[in-house]
PDB file of C-alpha atoms in Angstrom:
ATOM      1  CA  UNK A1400       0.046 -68.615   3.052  1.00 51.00           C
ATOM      2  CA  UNK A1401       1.399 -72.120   1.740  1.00 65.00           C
ATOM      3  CA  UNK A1402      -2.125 -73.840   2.693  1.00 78.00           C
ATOM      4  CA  UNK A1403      -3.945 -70.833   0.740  1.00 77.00           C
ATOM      5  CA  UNK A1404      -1.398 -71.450  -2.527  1.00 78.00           C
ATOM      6  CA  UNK A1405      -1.901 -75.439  -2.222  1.00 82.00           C
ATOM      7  CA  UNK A1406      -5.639 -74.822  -1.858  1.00 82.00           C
ATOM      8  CA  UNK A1407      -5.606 -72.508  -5.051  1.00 77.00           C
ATOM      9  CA  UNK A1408      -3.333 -74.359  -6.700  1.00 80.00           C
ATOM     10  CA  UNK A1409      -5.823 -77.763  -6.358  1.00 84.00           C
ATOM     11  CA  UNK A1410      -9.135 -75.754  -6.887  1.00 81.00           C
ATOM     12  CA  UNK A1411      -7.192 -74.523 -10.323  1.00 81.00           C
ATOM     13  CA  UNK A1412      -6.007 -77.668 -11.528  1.00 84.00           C
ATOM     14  CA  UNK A1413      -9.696 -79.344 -11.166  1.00 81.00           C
ATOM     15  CA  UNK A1414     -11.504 -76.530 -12.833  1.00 82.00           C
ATOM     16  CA  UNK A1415      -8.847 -76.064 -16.080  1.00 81.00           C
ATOM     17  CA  UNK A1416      -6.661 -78.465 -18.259  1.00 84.00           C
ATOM     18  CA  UNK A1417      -3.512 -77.680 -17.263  1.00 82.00           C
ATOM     19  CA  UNK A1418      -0.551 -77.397 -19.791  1.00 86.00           C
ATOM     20  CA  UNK A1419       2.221 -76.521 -17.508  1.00 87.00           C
ATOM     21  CA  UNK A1420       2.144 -77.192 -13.823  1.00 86.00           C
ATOM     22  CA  UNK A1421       4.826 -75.337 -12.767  1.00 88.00           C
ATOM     23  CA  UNK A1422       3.552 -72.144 -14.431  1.00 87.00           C
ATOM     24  CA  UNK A1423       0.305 -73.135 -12.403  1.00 83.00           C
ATOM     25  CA  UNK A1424       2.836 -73.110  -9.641  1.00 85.00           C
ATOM     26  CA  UNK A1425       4.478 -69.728  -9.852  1.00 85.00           C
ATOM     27  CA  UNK A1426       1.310 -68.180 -10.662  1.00 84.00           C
ATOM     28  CA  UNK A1427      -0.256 -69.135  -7.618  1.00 83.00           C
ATOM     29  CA  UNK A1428       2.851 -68.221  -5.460  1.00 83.00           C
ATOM     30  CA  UNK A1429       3.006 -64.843  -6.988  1.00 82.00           C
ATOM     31  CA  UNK A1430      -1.027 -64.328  -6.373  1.00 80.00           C
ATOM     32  CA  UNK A1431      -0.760 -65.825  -2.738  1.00 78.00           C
ATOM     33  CA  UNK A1432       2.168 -63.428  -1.992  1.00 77.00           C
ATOM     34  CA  UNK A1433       0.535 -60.604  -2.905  1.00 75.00           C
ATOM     35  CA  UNK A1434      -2.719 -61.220  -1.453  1.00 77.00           C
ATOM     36  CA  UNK A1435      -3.671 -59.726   1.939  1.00 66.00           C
ATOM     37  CA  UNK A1436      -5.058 -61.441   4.610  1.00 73.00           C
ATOM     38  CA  UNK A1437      -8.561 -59.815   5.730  1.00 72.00           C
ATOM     39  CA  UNK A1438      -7.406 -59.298   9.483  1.00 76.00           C
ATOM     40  CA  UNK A1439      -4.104 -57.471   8.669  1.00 75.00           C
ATOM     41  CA  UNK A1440      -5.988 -55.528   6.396  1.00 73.00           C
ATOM     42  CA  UNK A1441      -8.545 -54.777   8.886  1.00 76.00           C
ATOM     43  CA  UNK A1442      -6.035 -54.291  11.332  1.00 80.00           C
ATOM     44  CA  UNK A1443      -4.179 -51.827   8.620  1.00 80.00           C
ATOM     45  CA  UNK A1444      -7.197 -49.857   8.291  1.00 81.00           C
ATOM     46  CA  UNK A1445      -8.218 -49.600  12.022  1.00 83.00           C
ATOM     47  CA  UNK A1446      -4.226 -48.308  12.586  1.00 84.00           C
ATOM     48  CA  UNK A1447      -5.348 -45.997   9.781  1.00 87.00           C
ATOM     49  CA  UNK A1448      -8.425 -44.406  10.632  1.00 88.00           C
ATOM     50  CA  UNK A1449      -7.448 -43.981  14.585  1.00 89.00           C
ATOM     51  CA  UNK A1450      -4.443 -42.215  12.852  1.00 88.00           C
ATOM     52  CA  UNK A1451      -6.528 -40.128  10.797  1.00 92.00           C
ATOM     53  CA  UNK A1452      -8.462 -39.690  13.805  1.00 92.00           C
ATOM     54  CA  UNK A1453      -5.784 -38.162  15.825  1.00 92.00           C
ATOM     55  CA  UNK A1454      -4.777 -35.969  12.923  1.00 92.00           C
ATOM     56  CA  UNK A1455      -8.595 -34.626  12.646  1.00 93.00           C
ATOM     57  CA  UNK A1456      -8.225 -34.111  16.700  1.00 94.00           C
ATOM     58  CA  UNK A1457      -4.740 -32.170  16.057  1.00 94.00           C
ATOM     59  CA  UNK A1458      -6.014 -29.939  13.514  1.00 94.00           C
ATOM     60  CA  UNK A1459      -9.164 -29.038  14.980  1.00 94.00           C
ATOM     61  CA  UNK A1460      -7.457 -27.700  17.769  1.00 94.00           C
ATOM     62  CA  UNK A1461      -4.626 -26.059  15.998  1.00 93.00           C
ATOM     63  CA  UNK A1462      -7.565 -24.540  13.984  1.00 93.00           C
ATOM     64  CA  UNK A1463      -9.055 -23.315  17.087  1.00 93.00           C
ATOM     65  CA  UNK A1464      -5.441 -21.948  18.648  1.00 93.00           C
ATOM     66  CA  UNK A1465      -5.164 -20.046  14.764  1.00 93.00           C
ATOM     67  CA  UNK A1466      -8.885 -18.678  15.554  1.00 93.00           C
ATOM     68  CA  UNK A1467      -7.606 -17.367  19.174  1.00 93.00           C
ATOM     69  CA  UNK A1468      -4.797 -15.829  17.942  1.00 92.00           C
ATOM     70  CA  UNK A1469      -7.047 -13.935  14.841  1.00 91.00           C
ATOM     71  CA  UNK A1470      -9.379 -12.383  17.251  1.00 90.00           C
ATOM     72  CA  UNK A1471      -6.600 -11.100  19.420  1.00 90.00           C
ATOM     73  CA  UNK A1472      -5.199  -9.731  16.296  1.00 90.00           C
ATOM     74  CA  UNK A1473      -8.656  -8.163  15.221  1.00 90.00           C
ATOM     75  CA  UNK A1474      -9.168  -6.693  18.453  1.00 90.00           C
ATOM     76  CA  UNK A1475      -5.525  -5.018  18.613  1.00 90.00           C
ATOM     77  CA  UNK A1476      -6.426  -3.548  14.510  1.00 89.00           C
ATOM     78  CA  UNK A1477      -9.744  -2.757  16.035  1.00 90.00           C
ATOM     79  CA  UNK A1478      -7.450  -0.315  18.806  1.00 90.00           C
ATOM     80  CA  UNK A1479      -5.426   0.629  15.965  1.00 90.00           C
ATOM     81  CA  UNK A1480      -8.396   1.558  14.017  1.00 89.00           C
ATOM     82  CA  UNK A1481      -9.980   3.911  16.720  1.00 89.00           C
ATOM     83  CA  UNK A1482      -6.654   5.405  17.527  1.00 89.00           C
ATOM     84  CA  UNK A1483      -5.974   6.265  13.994  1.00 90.00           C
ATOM     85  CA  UNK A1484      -9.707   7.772  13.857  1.00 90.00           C
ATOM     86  CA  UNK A1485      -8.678   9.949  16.624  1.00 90.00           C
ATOM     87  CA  UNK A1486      -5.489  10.897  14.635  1.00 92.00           C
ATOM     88  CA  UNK A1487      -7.640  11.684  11.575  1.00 91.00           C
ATOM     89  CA  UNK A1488      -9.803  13.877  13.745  1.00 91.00           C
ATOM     90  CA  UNK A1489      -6.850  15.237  14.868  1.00 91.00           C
ATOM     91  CA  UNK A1490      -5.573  16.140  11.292  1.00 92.00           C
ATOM     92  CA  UNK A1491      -9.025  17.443  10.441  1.00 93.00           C
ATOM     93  CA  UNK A1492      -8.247  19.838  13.638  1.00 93.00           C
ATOM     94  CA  UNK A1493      -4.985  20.451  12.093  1.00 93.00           C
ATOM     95  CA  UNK A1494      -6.165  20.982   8.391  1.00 93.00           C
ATOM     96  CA  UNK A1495      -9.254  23.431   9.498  1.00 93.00           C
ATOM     97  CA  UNK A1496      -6.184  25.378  11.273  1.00 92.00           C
ATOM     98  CA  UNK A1497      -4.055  25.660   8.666  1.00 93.00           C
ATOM     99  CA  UNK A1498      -7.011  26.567   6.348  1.00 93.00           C
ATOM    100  CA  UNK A1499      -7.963  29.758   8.961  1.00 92.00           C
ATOM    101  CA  UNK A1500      -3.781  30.945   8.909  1.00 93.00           C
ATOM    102  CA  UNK A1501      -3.894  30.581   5.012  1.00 92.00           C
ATOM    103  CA  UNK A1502      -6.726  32.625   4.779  1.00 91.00           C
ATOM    104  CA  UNK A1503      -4.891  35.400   7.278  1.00 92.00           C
ATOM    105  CA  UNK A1504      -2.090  35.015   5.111  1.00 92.00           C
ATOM    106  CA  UNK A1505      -4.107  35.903   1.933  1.00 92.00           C
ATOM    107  CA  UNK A1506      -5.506  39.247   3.422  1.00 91.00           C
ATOM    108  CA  UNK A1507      -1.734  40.196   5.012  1.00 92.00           C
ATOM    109  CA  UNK A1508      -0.791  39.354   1.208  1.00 91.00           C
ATOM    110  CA  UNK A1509      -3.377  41.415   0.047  1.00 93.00           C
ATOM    111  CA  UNK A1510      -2.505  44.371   2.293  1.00 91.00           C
ATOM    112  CA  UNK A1511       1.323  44.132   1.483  1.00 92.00           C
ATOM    113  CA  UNK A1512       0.061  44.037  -2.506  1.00 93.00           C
ATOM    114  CA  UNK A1513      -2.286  47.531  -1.804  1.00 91.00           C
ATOM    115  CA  UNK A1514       0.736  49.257   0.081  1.00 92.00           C
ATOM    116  CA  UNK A1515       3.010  47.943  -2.830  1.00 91.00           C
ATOM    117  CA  UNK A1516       0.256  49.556  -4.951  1.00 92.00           C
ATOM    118  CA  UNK A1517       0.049  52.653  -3.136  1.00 92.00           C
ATOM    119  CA  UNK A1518       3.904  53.033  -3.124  1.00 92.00           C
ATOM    120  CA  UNK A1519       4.327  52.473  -7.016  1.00 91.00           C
ATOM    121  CA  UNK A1520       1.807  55.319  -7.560  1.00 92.00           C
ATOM    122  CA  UNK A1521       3.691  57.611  -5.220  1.00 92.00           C
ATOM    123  CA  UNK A1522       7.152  56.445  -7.048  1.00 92.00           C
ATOM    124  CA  UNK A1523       5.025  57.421 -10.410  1.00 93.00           C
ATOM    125  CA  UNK A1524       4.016  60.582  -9.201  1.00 92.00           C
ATOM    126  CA  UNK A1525       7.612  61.534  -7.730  1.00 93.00           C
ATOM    127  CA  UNK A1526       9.362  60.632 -10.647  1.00 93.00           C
ATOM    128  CA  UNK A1527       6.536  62.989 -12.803  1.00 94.00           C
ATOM    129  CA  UNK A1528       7.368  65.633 -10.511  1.00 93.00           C
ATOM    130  CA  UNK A1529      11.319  65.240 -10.861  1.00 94.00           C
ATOM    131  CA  UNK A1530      11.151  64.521 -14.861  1.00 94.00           C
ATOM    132  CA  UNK A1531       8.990  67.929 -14.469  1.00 95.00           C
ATOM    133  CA  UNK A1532      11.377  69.763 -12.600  1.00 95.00           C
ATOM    134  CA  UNK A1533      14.853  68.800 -14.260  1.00 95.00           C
ATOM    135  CA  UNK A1534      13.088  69.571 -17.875  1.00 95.00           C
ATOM    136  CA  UNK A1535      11.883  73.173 -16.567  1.00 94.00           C
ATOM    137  CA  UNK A1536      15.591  73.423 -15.167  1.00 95.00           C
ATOM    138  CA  UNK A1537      16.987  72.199 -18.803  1.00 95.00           C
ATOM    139  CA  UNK A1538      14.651  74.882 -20.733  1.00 96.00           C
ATOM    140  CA  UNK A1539      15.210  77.431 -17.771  1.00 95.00           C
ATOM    141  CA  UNK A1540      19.436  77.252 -18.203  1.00 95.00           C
ATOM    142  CA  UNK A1541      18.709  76.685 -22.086  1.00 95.00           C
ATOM    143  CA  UNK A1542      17.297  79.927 -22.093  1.00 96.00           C
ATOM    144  CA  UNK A1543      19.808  81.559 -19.893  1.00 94.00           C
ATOM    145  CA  UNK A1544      22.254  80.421 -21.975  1.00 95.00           C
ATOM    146  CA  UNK A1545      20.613  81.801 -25.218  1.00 94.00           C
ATOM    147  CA  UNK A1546      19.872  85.286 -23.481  1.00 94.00           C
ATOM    148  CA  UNK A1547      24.034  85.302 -22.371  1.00 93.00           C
ATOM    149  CA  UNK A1548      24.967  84.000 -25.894  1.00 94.00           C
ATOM    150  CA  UNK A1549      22.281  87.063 -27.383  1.00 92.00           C
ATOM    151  CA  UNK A1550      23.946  89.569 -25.110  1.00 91.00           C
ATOM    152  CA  UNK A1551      27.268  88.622 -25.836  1.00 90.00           C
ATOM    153  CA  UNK A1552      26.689  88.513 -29.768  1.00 86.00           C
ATOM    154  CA  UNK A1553      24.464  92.073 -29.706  1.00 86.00           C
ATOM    155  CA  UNK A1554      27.558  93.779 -27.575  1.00 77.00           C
TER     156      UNK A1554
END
């Protein structure tokens, strides 16, 4: 690096006036220091790109272990999916029964709401009968009552 700042450093001197040579000086230090050589940076980059390289080479195959894994996973959610088809059908089974003792229970409802029917209208017709039969008594011992009263008055 010295020979490459000495080199600048005379190169710069011939082609400008210089004012101050050690600002010339420190200049060219600070520019030499921080320039890179062309074989470390092609070394750099070579270190780089077999790195990236590598890292491509990882990926793709953790990319392919990820793609493994998903199809094993599809095909188990593919099992899933017939077994909860069966289930469904199984439900449907279960629904279409329950539909058939619903309707069984509507016509035993039915039946129990025509007997209820049947035995409010014989209730009715009793309780005519005995609202008949207690107001005959009433006007039957009203009258017997009035005929004793009569005869007891006339005598």
């Amino acid at each position: 690096m010295n020979s490459m700042a000495e080199i600048l450093e005379r190169e710069l001197e011939n082609a400008f006036e210089v004012k101050n040579k050690e600002s010339l000086h420190r200049y060219v230090v600070f520019l030499a220091e921080n320039i890179v050589r062309k074989s470390t940076y092609d070394q750099n980059i070579a270190g780089f790109r077999n790195d990236m390289k590598v890292l491509a080479e990882t990926m793709k195959l953790g990319f392919e272990a990820i793609e493994k894994r998903f199809g094993v996973v599809d095909r188990r959610f593919e099992t899933m999916d017939k077994r909860f088809e069966t289930m469904d059908k199984r439900f449907e089974f279960m629904d279409k029964r329950f539909e058939a003792m619903d309707k069984r229970f509507e016509a035993i409802d039915k039946r129990f709401e025509d007997m209820y029917r049947y035995m409010d209208k014989r209730f009715e017709d009793m309780n005519k009968r005995f609202t008949m039969m207690f107001t005959f008594m009433n006007v039957g011992f009203s009258i017997l009552i009035i005929i004793t009263i009569l005869f007891k008055f006339l005598h």
